[in-house]
PDB file of C-alpha atoms and ligand atoms in Angstrom:
ATOM      1  CA  MET A   1       9.182  18.674  12.406  1.00 47.00           C
ATOM      2  CA  ALA A   2       8.889  20.905   9.142  1.00 49.00           C
ATOM      3  CA  ASP A   3      12.476  21.303   8.883  1.00 50.00           C
ATOM      4  CA  THR A   4      13.350  17.603   9.224  1.00 60.00           C
ATOM      5  CA  VAL A   5      14.762  16.098   6.177  1.00 67.00           C
ATOM      6  CA  ARG A   6      13.187  12.646   5.646  1.00 73.00           C
ATOM      7  CA  ALA A   7      14.952   9.941   3.646  1.00 82.00           C
ATOM      8  CA  ASP A   8      13.165   8.507   0.597  1.00 86.00           C
ATOM      9  CA  THR A   9      11.692   5.029   1.151  1.00 93.00           C
ATOM     10  CA  VAL A  10      10.482   4.479  -2.340  1.00 97.00           C
ATOM     11  CA  ARG A  11      12.084   5.963  -5.411  1.00 97.00           C
ATOM     12  CA  LEU A  12      11.050   5.530  -9.076  1.00 98.00           C
ATOM     13  CA  ASP A  13      13.221   6.949 -11.792  1.00 98.00           C
ATOM     14  CA  ALA A  14      11.791   7.191 -15.403  1.00 98.00           C
ATOM     15  CA  VAL A  15       9.797   3.901 -14.848  1.00 98.00           C
ATOM     16  CA  SER A  16       7.881   2.558 -17.947  1.00 98.00           C
ATOM     17  CA  ARG A  17       5.933  -0.514 -18.181  1.00 98.00           C
ATOM     18  CA  VAL A  18       4.819  -1.676 -21.668  1.00 97.00           C
ATOM     19  CA  TYR A  19       2.548  -4.774 -21.858  1.00 96.00           C
ATOM     20  CA  GLY A  20       2.809  -6.622 -25.022  1.00 93.00           C
ATOM     21  CA  LYS A  21       4.747  -5.990 -28.249  1.00 91.00           C
ATOM     22  CA  GLY A  22       4.427  -4.356 -31.680  1.00 91.00           C
ATOM     23  CA  GLN A  23       1.033  -2.868 -32.739  1.00 90.00           C
ATOM     24  CA  GLY A  24      -0.774  -4.248 -29.683  1.00 91.00           C
ATOM     25  CA  ALA A  25       1.656  -2.826 -27.060  1.00 94.00           C
ATOM     26  CA  VAL A  26       0.053  -0.725 -24.215  1.00 94.00           C
ATOM     27  CA  ALA A  27       2.216   1.604 -22.297  1.00 96.00           C
ATOM     28  CA  ALA A  28       0.740   1.494 -18.785  1.00 97.00           C
ATOM     29  CA  LEU A  29       3.407   3.624 -17.253  1.00 98.00           C
ATOM     30  CA  ARG A  30       5.400   6.258 -19.174  1.00 98.00           C
ATOM     31  CA  GLU A  31       8.667   7.549 -17.544  1.00 97.00           C
ATOM     32  CA  VAL A  32       7.199   7.896 -14.011  1.00 98.00           C
ATOM     33  CA  SER A  33       9.491   9.608 -11.492  1.00 98.00           C
ATOM     34  CA  VAL A  34       8.559  10.100  -7.914  1.00 97.00           C
ATOM     35  CA  ASN A  35      10.193  10.081  -4.425  1.00 97.00           C
ATOM     36  CA  ILE A  36       8.079   8.853  -1.556  1.00 97.00           C
ATOM     37  CA  ALA A  37       9.551   9.967   1.775  1.00 96.00           C
ATOM     38  CA  GLN A  38       9.661   7.880   4.863  1.00 96.00           C
ATOM     39  CA  GLY A  39       6.774   8.305   7.325  1.00 96.00           C
ATOM     40  CA  THR A  40       4.404   9.738   4.735  1.00 97.00           C
ATOM     41  CA  PHE A  41       0.987   8.682   3.523  1.00 98.00           C
ATOM     42  CA  THR A  42       0.619   8.795  -0.273  1.00 98.00           C
ATOM     43  CA  ALA A  43      -2.542   8.082  -2.137  1.00 98.00           C
ATOM     44  CA  VAL A  44      -2.532   7.243  -5.997  1.00 98.00           C
ATOM     45  CA  MET A  45      -5.641   8.141  -7.845  1.00 97.00           C
ATOM     46  CA  GLY A  46      -6.506   8.381 -11.576  1.00 96.00           C
ATOM     47  CA  PRO A  47      -9.135   7.396 -14.077  1.00 95.00           C
ATOM     48  CA  SER A  48      -9.557   3.557 -14.822  1.00 93.00           C
ATOM     49  CA  GLY A  49      -6.850   2.287 -16.847  1.00 94.00           C
ATOM     50  CA  SER A  50      -4.580   5.126 -15.997  1.00 96.00           C
ATOM     51  CA  GLY A  51      -1.863   2.888 -14.531  1.00 97.00           C
ATOM     52  CA  LYS A  52      -2.452   2.859 -10.839  1.00 97.00           C
ATOM     53  CA  SER A  53      -2.107  -0.939 -10.326  1.00 96.00           C
ATOM     54  CA  THR A  54       0.814  -1.100 -12.597  1.00 97.00           C
ATOM     55  CA  PHE A  55       2.440   1.808 -10.594  1.00 98.00           C
ATOM     56  CA  LEU A  56       1.692  -0.025  -7.330  1.00 97.00           C
ATOM     57  CA  HIS A  57       2.954  -3.370  -8.664  1.00 96.00           C
ATOM     58  CA  CYS A  58       6.265  -1.932 -10.073  1.00 97.00           C
ATOM     59  CA  ALA A  59       6.884   0.082  -6.889  1.00 97.00           C
ATOM     60  CA  ALA A  60       6.365  -3.010  -4.680  1.00 96.00           C
ATOM     61  CA  GLY A  61       8.530  -5.389  -6.699  1.00 95.00           C
ATOM     62  CA  LEU A  62       5.510  -7.471  -7.841  1.00 94.00           C
ATOM     63  CA  ASP A  63       6.057  -6.444 -11.454  1.00 95.00           C
ATOM     64  CA  THR A  64       9.237  -5.409 -13.278  1.00 94.00           C
ATOM     65  CA  PRO A  65       9.391  -2.190 -15.215  1.00 97.00           C
ATOM     66  CA  THR A  66      10.235  -2.290 -18.942  1.00 96.00           C
ATOM     67  CA  SER A  67      12.724   0.438 -18.207  1.00 97.00           C
ATOM     68  CA  GLY A  68      13.652   2.811 -15.342  1.00 98.00           C
ATOM     69  CA  THR A  69      14.586   2.006 -11.857  1.00 98.00           C
ATOM     70  CA  VAL A  70      12.800   1.277  -8.675  1.00 98.00           C
ATOM     71  CA  ARG A  71      14.496   1.722  -5.264  1.00 97.00           C
ATOM     72  CA  LEU A  72      13.374   0.686  -1.802  1.00 97.00           C
ATOM     73  CA  GLY A  73      15.698   2.669   0.609  1.00 95.00           C
ATOM     74  CA  ASP A  74      19.060   1.889  -0.828  1.00 93.00           C
ATOM     75  CA  THR A  75      18.242  -1.081  -2.506  1.00 95.00           C
ATOM     76  CA  ASP A  76      17.732  -1.117  -6.519  1.00 96.00           C
ATOM     77  CA  LEU A  77      15.095  -3.593  -7.323  1.00 96.00           C
ATOM     78  CA  THR A  78      16.019  -3.368 -10.978  1.00 89.00           C
ATOM     79  CA  GLY A  79      17.545  -6.626 -12.135  1.00 86.00           C
ATOM     80  CA  MET A  80      16.791  -8.564  -8.997  1.00 94.00           C
ATOM     81  CA  ASP A  81      15.797 -12.028  -9.574  1.00 93.00           C
ATOM     82  CA  GLU A  82      12.446 -13.463  -8.463  1.00 93.00           C
ATOM     83  CA  THR A  83      13.855 -15.227  -5.322  1.00 94.00           C
ATOM     84  CA  LYS A  84      15.518 -11.926  -4.134  1.00 94.00           C
ATOM     85  CA  LEU A  85      12.374  -9.926  -4.858  1.00 94.00           C
ATOM     86  CA  THR A  86      10.238 -12.432  -3.022  1.00 92.00           C
ATOM     87  CA  ARG A  87      12.509 -12.219  -0.053  1.00 91.00           C
ATOM     88  CA  LEU A  88      12.435  -8.422  -0.180  1.00 93.00           C
ATOM     89  CA  ARG A  89       8.766  -8.384  -0.342  1.00 92.00           C
ATOM     90  CA  ARG A  90       8.469 -10.646   2.622  1.00 89.00           C
ATOM     91  CA  GLN A  91      10.924  -8.821   4.868  1.00 89.00           C
ATOM     92  CA  ARG A  92      10.734  -5.113   3.780  1.00 94.00           C
ATOM     93  CA  VAL A  93       7.114  -4.666   2.273  1.00 95.00           C
ATOM     94  CA  GLY A  94       3.683  -4.954   3.698  1.00 94.00           C
ATOM     95  CA  PHE A  95       0.588  -5.304   1.620  1.00 94.00           C
ATOM     96  CA  VAL A  96      -3.129  -4.689   2.205  1.00 94.00           C
ATOM     97  CA  PHE A  97      -5.484  -5.618  -0.401  1.00 91.00           C
ATOM     98  CA  GLN A  98      -9.169  -5.101  -1.022  1.00 89.00           C
ATOM     99  CA  ALA A  99     -10.005  -8.745  -0.594  1.00 88.00           C
ATOM    100  CA  PHE A 100      -8.180  -9.132   2.701  1.00 86.00           C
ATOM    101  CA  ASN A 101      -6.385 -12.210   1.440  1.00 91.00           C
ATOM    102  CA  LEU A 102      -6.478 -13.925   4.869  1.00 95.00           C
ATOM    103  CA  ILE A 103      -6.088 -17.708   5.144  1.00 96.00           C
ATOM    104  CA  SER A 104      -9.391 -19.083   6.481  1.00 95.00           C
ATOM    105  CA  SER A 105      -7.990 -22.173   8.138  1.00 96.00           C
ATOM    106  CA  LEU A 106      -5.601 -20.051  10.375  1.00 96.00           C
ATOM    107  CA  THR A 107      -6.506 -18.105  13.401  1.00 97.00           C
ATOM    108  CA  VAL A 108      -6.161 -14.219  13.461  1.00 96.00           C
ATOM    109  CA  LEU A 109      -2.765 -14.539  15.294  1.00 95.00           C
ATOM    110  CA  GLU A 110      -1.545 -17.210  12.948  1.00 95.00           C
ATOM    111  CA  ASN A 111      -2.449 -15.043   9.953  1.00 96.00           C
ATOM    112  CA  ILE A 112      -0.783 -12.034  11.506  1.00 96.00           C
ATOM    113  CA  THR A 113       2.404 -13.966  12.148  1.00 95.00           C
ATOM    114  CA  LEU A 114       2.574 -15.683   8.768  1.00 93.00           C
ATOM    115  CA  PRO A 115       4.771 -13.271   6.986  1.00 89.00           C
ATOM    116  CA  LEU A 116       7.300 -13.528   9.937  1.00 89.00           C
ATOM    117  CA  ARG A 117       7.309 -17.332   9.850  1.00 89.00           C
ATOM    118  CA  LEU A 118       7.693 -17.317   6.152  1.00 86.00           C
ATOM    119  CA  ALA A 119      10.568 -14.901   6.498  1.00 82.00           C
ATOM    120  CA  GLY A 120      12.061 -17.376   9.059  1.00 85.00           C
ATOM    121  CA  ALA A 121      11.917 -14.608  11.726  1.00 84.00           C
ATOM    122  CA  ARG A 122      10.900 -15.275  15.409  1.00 85.00           C
ATOM    123  CA  PRO A 123       7.812 -13.174  16.323  1.00 82.00           C
ATOM    124  CA  ASP A 124       8.556 -10.474  18.770  1.00 88.00           C
ATOM    125  CA  LYS A 125       5.817 -10.938  21.479  1.00 92.00           C
ATOM    126  CA  ALA A 126       5.982  -7.394  22.683  1.00 93.00           C
ATOM    127  CA  TRP A 127       5.681  -5.970  19.049  1.00 91.00           C
ATOM    128  CA  LEU A 128       2.760  -8.345  18.175  1.00 93.00           C
ATOM    129  CA  GLY A 129       0.965  -7.293  21.366  1.00 94.00           C
ATOM    130  CA  GLU A 130       1.465  -3.743  20.350  1.00 91.00           C
ATOM    131  CA  ILE A 131      -0.021  -4.146  16.830  1.00 91.00           C
ATOM    132  CA  VAL A 132      -2.851  -6.292  18.014  1.00 94.00           C
ATOM    133  CA  ARG A 133      -3.809  -3.613  20.430  1.00 92.00           C
ATOM    134  CA  ARG A 134      -3.424  -0.816  17.943  1.00 89.00           C
ATOM    135  CA  VAL A 135      -5.620  -2.459  15.401  1.00 90.00           C
ATOM    136  CA  GLY A 136      -8.130  -3.260  18.151  1.00 91.00           C
ATOM    137  CA  LEU A 137      -8.135  -7.110  17.937  1.00 93.00           C
ATOM    138  CA  GLU A 138      -7.305  -7.960  21.613  1.00 93.00           C
ATOM    139  CA  GLY A 139      -9.350 -10.819  22.672  1.00 93.00           C
ATOM    140  CA  ARG A 140     -10.078 -12.039  19.189  1.00 94.00           C
ATOM    141  CA  THR A 141      -6.564 -13.374  18.189  1.00 96.00           C
ATOM    142  CA  ASP A 142      -7.841 -17.011  18.479  1.00 96.00           C
ATOM    143  CA  ARG A 143     -10.765 -16.481  16.079  1.00 96.00           C
ATOM    144  CA  ARG A 144     -10.857 -17.486  12.433  1.00 97.00           C
ATOM    145  CA  PRO A 145     -11.324 -14.843   9.784  1.00 96.00           C
ATOM    146  CA  ALA A 146     -14.837 -16.070   8.966  1.00 95.00           C
ATOM    147  CA  GLN A 147     -15.885 -15.268  12.514  1.00 95.00           C
ATOM    148  CA  LEU A 148     -14.985 -11.456  11.957  1.00 95.00           C
ATOM    149  CA  SER A 149     -16.621  -8.616  10.295  1.00 92.00           C
ATOM    150  CA  GLY A 150     -15.120  -7.302   7.023  1.00 92.00           C
ATOM    151  CA  GLY A 151     -13.684  -4.263   8.884  1.00 92.00           C
ATOM    152  CA  GLN A 152     -12.049  -6.650  11.650  1.00 93.00           C
ATOM    153  CA  GLN A 153     -10.697  -8.761   8.637  1.00 94.00           C
ATOM    154  CA  GLN A 154      -8.991  -5.711   7.191  1.00 91.00           C
ATOM    155  CA  ARG A 155      -7.571  -4.992  10.619  1.00 93.00           C
ATOM    156  CA  VAL A 156      -6.105  -8.444  10.731  1.00 95.00           C
ATOM    157  CA  ALA A 157      -4.572  -7.742   7.294  1.00 94.00           C
ATOM    158  CA  LEU A 158      -3.116  -4.429   8.500  1.00 94.00           C
ATOM    159  CA  ALA A 159      -1.644  -6.175  11.544  1.00 94.00           C
ATOM    160  CA  ARG A 160      -0.336  -8.675   9.259  1.00 94.00           C
ATOM    161  CA  ALA A 161       1.286  -6.040   7.094  1.00 93.00           C
ATOM    162  CA  LEU A 162       2.923  -4.329  10.133  1.00 92.00           C
ATOM    163  CA  ALA A 163       4.153  -7.534  11.610  1.00 92.00           C
ATOM    164  CA  THR A 164       7.507  -7.484   9.890  1.00 90.00           C
ATOM    165  CA  ARG A 165       8.121  -3.752  10.527  1.00 91.00           C
ATOM    166  CA  PRO A 166       8.047  -3.120   6.801  1.00 94.00           C
ATOM    167  CA  GLU A 167       9.732  -0.088   5.369  1.00 96.00           C
ATOM    168  CA  VAL A 168       6.500   0.569   3.325  1.00 97.00           C
ATOM    169  CA  ILE A 169       3.049  -0.690   3.384  1.00 97.00           C
ATOM    170  CA  PHE A 170       1.220  -0.873  -0.102  1.00 97.00           C
ATOM    171  CA  GLY A 171      -2.537  -0.704  -0.168  1.00 96.00           C
ATOM    172  CA  ASP A 172      -4.511  -1.773  -3.284  1.00 94.00           C
ATOM    173  CA  GLU A 173      -8.096  -0.347  -2.675  1.00 94.00           C
ATOM    174  CA  PRO A 174      -7.849  -1.437   1.008  1.00 94.00           C
ATOM    175  CA  THR A 175     -11.298   0.072   1.788  1.00 93.00           C
ATOM    176  CA  GLY A 176     -12.819  -0.915  -1.485  1.00 91.00           C
ATOM    177  CA  ALA A 177     -14.937  -3.731   0.126  1.00 89.00           C
ATOM    178  CA  LEU A 178     -15.933  -1.971   3.252  1.00 89.00           C
ATOM    179  CA  ASP A 179     -18.905   0.197   4.171  1.00 91.00           C
ATOM    180  CA  THR A 180     -18.372   3.892   4.662  1.00 91.00           C
ATOM    181  CA  MET A 181     -18.112   3.904   8.387  1.00 89.00           C
ATOM    182  CA  THR A 182     -15.702   0.857   8.554  1.00 90.00           C
ATOM    183  CA  ALA A 183     -13.756   2.146   5.742  1.00 92.00           C
ATOM    184  CA  ARG A 184     -13.133   5.403   7.783  1.00 93.00           C
ATOM    185  CA  ASP A 185     -12.040   3.286  10.854  1.00 90.00           C
ATOM    186  CA  VAL A 186      -9.518   1.462   8.701  1.00 90.00           C
ATOM    187  CA  LEU A 187      -8.244   4.737   7.158  1.00 95.00           C
ATOM    188  CA  THR A 188      -7.904   6.418  10.544  1.00 95.00           C
ATOM    189  CA  LEU A 189      -5.766   3.319  11.542  1.00 92.00           C
ATOM    190  CA  LEU A 190      -3.605   3.629   8.545  1.00 95.00           C
ATOM    191  CA  ARG A 191      -3.194   7.372   9.216  1.00 97.00           C
ATOM    192  CA  GLU A 192      -2.231   6.428  12.913  1.00 95.00           C
ATOM    193  CA  THR A 193       0.486   3.984  11.697  1.00 94.00           C
ATOM    194  CA  VAL A 194       1.996   6.922   9.803  1.00 96.00           C
ATOM    195  CA  ASP A 195       1.614   9.525  12.550  1.00 96.00           C
ATOM    196  CA  ASP A 196       2.386   7.315  15.602  1.00 93.00           C
ATOM    197  CA  MET A 197       4.846   4.683  14.225  1.00 92.00           C
ATOM    198  CA  GLY A 198       6.409   6.480  11.473  1.00 94.00           C
ATOM    199  CA  GLN A 199       5.143   4.025   8.900  1.00 95.00           C
ATOM    200  CA  THR A 200       5.258   4.861   5.113  1.00 97.00           C
ATOM    201  CA  VAL A 201       2.005   4.136   3.257  1.00 98.00           C
ATOM    202  CA  VAL A 202       1.254   4.208  -0.392  1.00 98.00           C
ATOM    203  CA  MET A 203      -2.481   3.374  -1.358  1.00 97.00           C
ATOM    204  CA  VAL A 204      -4.214   3.048  -4.631  1.00 97.00           C
ATOM    205  CA  THR A 205      -7.904   4.135  -4.230  1.00 96.00           C
ATOM    206  CA  HIS A 206     -10.852   5.468  -6.405  1.00 94.00           C
ATOM    207  CA  ASP A 207     -12.409   7.191  -3.411  1.00 95.00           C
ATOM    208  CA  PRO A 208     -11.654  10.866  -2.817  1.00 96.00           C
ATOM    209  CA  VAL A 209     -12.548  10.460   0.880  1.00 96.00           C
ATOM    210  CA  ALA A 210      -9.995   7.621   1.392  1.00 97.00           C
ATOM    211  CA  ALA A 211      -7.336   9.627  -0.586  1.00 98.00           C
ATOM    212  CA  SER A 212      -8.080  12.745   1.651  1.00 98.00           C
ATOM    213  CA  TYR A 213      -6.423  10.760   4.574  1.00 98.00           C
ATOM    214  CA  ALA A 214      -3.155  11.006   2.688  1.00 98.00           C
ATOM    215  CA  ASP A 215      -0.530  13.672   3.039  1.00 98.00           C
ATOM    216  CA  THR A 216       0.037  13.784  -0.844  1.00 98.00           C
ATOM    217  CA  VAL A 217      -2.197  12.609  -3.779  1.00 98.00           C
ATOM    218  CA  LEU A 218      -0.540  11.487  -6.991  1.00 98.00           C
ATOM    219  CA  PHE A 219      -2.831  11.693 -10.001  1.00 98.00           C
ATOM    220  CA  LEU A 220      -2.140   9.372 -12.841  1.00 97.00           C
ATOM    221  CA  ALA A 221      -3.459   9.704 -16.381  1.00 96.00           C
ATOM    222  CA  ASP A 222      -2.509   7.824 -19.429  1.00 96.00           C
ATOM    223  CA  GLY A 223       0.373   6.286 -17.580  1.00 97.00           C
ATOM    224  CA  ARG A 224       1.921   9.559 -16.308  1.00 98.00           C
ATOM    225  CA  ILE A 225       1.818  11.505 -13.059  1.00 98.00           C
ATOM    226  CA  VAL A 226      -0.117  14.560 -14.213  1.00 97.00           C
ATOM    227  CA  ASP A 227      -0.626  16.297 -10.793  1.00 96.00           C
ATOM    228  CA  VAL A 228       0.597  16.108  -7.179  1.00 97.00           C
ATOM    229  CA  MET A 229      -1.593  17.445  -4.394  1.00 98.00           C
ATOM    230  CA  GLY A 230      -0.537  18.283  -0.809  1.00 97.00           C
ATOM    231  CA  ALA A 231      -2.951  18.904   1.996  1.00 96.00           C
ATOM    232  CA  PRO A 232      -5.726  17.197  -0.003  1.00 97.00           C
ATOM    233  CA  THR A 233      -9.388  17.529   0.823  1.00 98.00           C
ATOM    234  CA  SER A 234     -12.036  15.176  -0.774  1.00 97.00           C
ATOM    235  CA  ASP A 235     -13.609  18.092  -2.503  1.00 97.00           C
ATOM    236  CA  LYS A 236     -10.378  19.198  -4.076  1.00 97.00           C
ATOM    237  CA  ILE A 237      -9.590  15.545  -5.056  1.00 97.00           C
ATOM    238  CA  ALA A 238     -13.042  14.994  -6.653  1.00 96.00           C
ATOM    239  CA  GLU A 239     -12.653  18.292  -8.606  1.00 95.00           C
ATOM    240  CA  ARG A 240      -9.244  17.290  -9.865  1.00 95.00           C
ATOM    241  CA  MET A 241     -10.592  13.743 -10.851  1.00 94.00           C
ATOM    242  CA  THR A 242     -13.560  15.528 -12.694  1.00 93.00           C
ATOM    243  CA  ARG A 243     -11.119  17.586 -14.660  1.00 91.00           C
ATOM    244  CA  LEU A 244      -9.210  14.326 -15.547  1.00 88.00           C
ATOM    245  CA  GLY A 245     -12.537  13.032 -16.964  1.00 82.00           C
ATOM    246  CA  ALA A 246     -12.485  10.310 -14.389  1.00 69.00           C
ATOM    247  CA  TRP A 247     -16.241  10.332 -13.931  1.00 63.00           C
ATOM    248  CA  ASN A 248     -17.552  11.133 -17.411  1.00 54.00           C
TER     249      ASN A 248
HETATM  250  N1  LIG B   1      -1.347  -7.808 -18.029  1.00 85.13           N
HETATM  251  C1  LIG B   1      -1.766  -6.846 -18.929  1.00 85.13           C
HETATM  252  N2  LIG B   1      -1.686  -7.002 -20.372  1.00 85.13           N
HETATM  253  C2  LIG B   1      -1.971  -6.008 -21.136  1.00 85.13           C
HETATM  254  N3  LIG B   1      -2.407  -4.812 -20.721  1.00 85.13           N
HETATM  255  C3  LIG B   1      -2.491  -4.558 -19.408  1.00 85.13           C
HETATM  256  C4  LIG B   1      -2.215  -5.639 -18.460  1.00 85.13           C
HETATM  257  N4  LIG B   1      -2.312  -4.975 -17.208  1.00 85.13           N
HETATM  258  C5  LIG B   1      -2.743  -3.610 -17.430  1.00 85.13           C
HETATM  259  N5  LIG B   1      -2.871  -3.522 -18.774  1.00 85.13           N
HETATM  260  C6  LIG B   1      -3.255  -2.230 -19.404  1.00 85.13           C
HETATM  261  O1  LIG B   1      -2.371  -1.226 -18.823  1.00 85.13           O
HETATM  262  C7  LIG B   1      -3.190   0.081 -18.543  1.00 85.13           C
HETATM  263  C8  LIG B   1      -3.152   0.350 -17.147  1.00 85.13           C
HETATM  264  O2  LIG B   1      -3.706  -0.505 -16.347  1.00 85.13           O
HETATM  265  P1  LIG B   1      -3.846  -0.530 -14.755  1.00 85.13           P
HETATM  266  O3  LIG B   1      -4.487  -1.879 -14.356  1.00 85.13           O
HETATM  267  O4  LIG B   1      -2.417  -0.214 -14.191  1.00 85.13           O
HETATM  268  O5  LIG B   1      -4.899   0.711 -14.497  1.00 85.13           O
HETATM  269  P2  LIG B   1      -5.633   1.247 -13.204  1.00 85.13           P
HETATM  270  O6  LIG B   1      -5.491   2.580 -13.327  1.00 85.13           O
HETATM  271  O7  LIG B   1      -5.302   0.464 -12.082  1.00 85.13           O
HETATM  272  O8  LIG B   1      -7.079   0.788 -13.680  1.00 85.13           O
HETATM  273  P3  LIG B   1      -8.475   0.398 -12.745  1.00 85.13           P
HETATM  274  O9  LIG B   1      -8.780   1.662 -11.967  1.00 85.13           O
HETATM  275  O10 LIG B   1      -9.370   0.187 -13.753  1.00 85.13           O
HETATM  276  O11 LIG B   1      -7.965  -0.663 -11.940  1.00 85.13           O
HETATM  277  C9  LIG B   1      -4.635  -0.201 -18.947  1.00 85.13           C
HETATM  278  O12 LIG B   1      -4.729   0.169 -20.383  1.00 85.13           O
HETATM  279  C10 LIG B   1      -4.632  -1.816 -19.052  1.00 85.13           C
HETATM  280  O13 LIG B   1      -5.583  -2.308 -19.984  1.00 85.13           O
END
């Protein structure tokens, strides 16, 4: 597949995000440009305050850049009103957060199908069965989130993110609340969605081991992409982060 040309799923061109005005203004992103190809797994790392969350929020249509453009496939998000952005996020983007963000009064299956119902789409039973099986939740779909372990809850969140067949899944520290072994299971699942299902995943993380599951690691410092690493290993990532002063 090395000679296959992949389309870009997410594309940022000269994206800047400035919070506040005048003397107190903070440039969280400075002219960031990056293309993220379909069917790839990208990790975003950088010291605290380097702009990782801002990057993710701008790329996912949760925040609007001060300047520059963000594209999802052929769609330019710049200038979209909140109603259109909400629809786009529901139908074309999946999210996995550190805190799982499941609804405690709903069953596992109801949580998984919630984005579909919000988007007014009819759940495709075969597809739901496939993702429930993939994330290893067979036989648990009638439970409530509180009856599941943290790792199982994050699997529900991943299944929920996959339910609408999104063009991209954004993860914000998706393994941040999990113990090491459980985190590895969830990372393996994310990796499999990329390798087996052609999913595109973009994940912010502080953890070099988590980032090593990606194809590419983007390093942010002071609002800029300062390095891009292919074929990452946790040692190479940790060394790069040390040079960025992340752990001083
Ligand atoms: N709503 C806001 N108002 C003002 N400044 C903000 C706001 N959100 C973020 N910032 C500033 O923008 C910069 C980048 O923040 P961001 O949260 O994107 O960094 P981060 O790399 O995700 O940090 P962390 O690893 O600590 O979560 C920081 O200087 C932060 O203080």
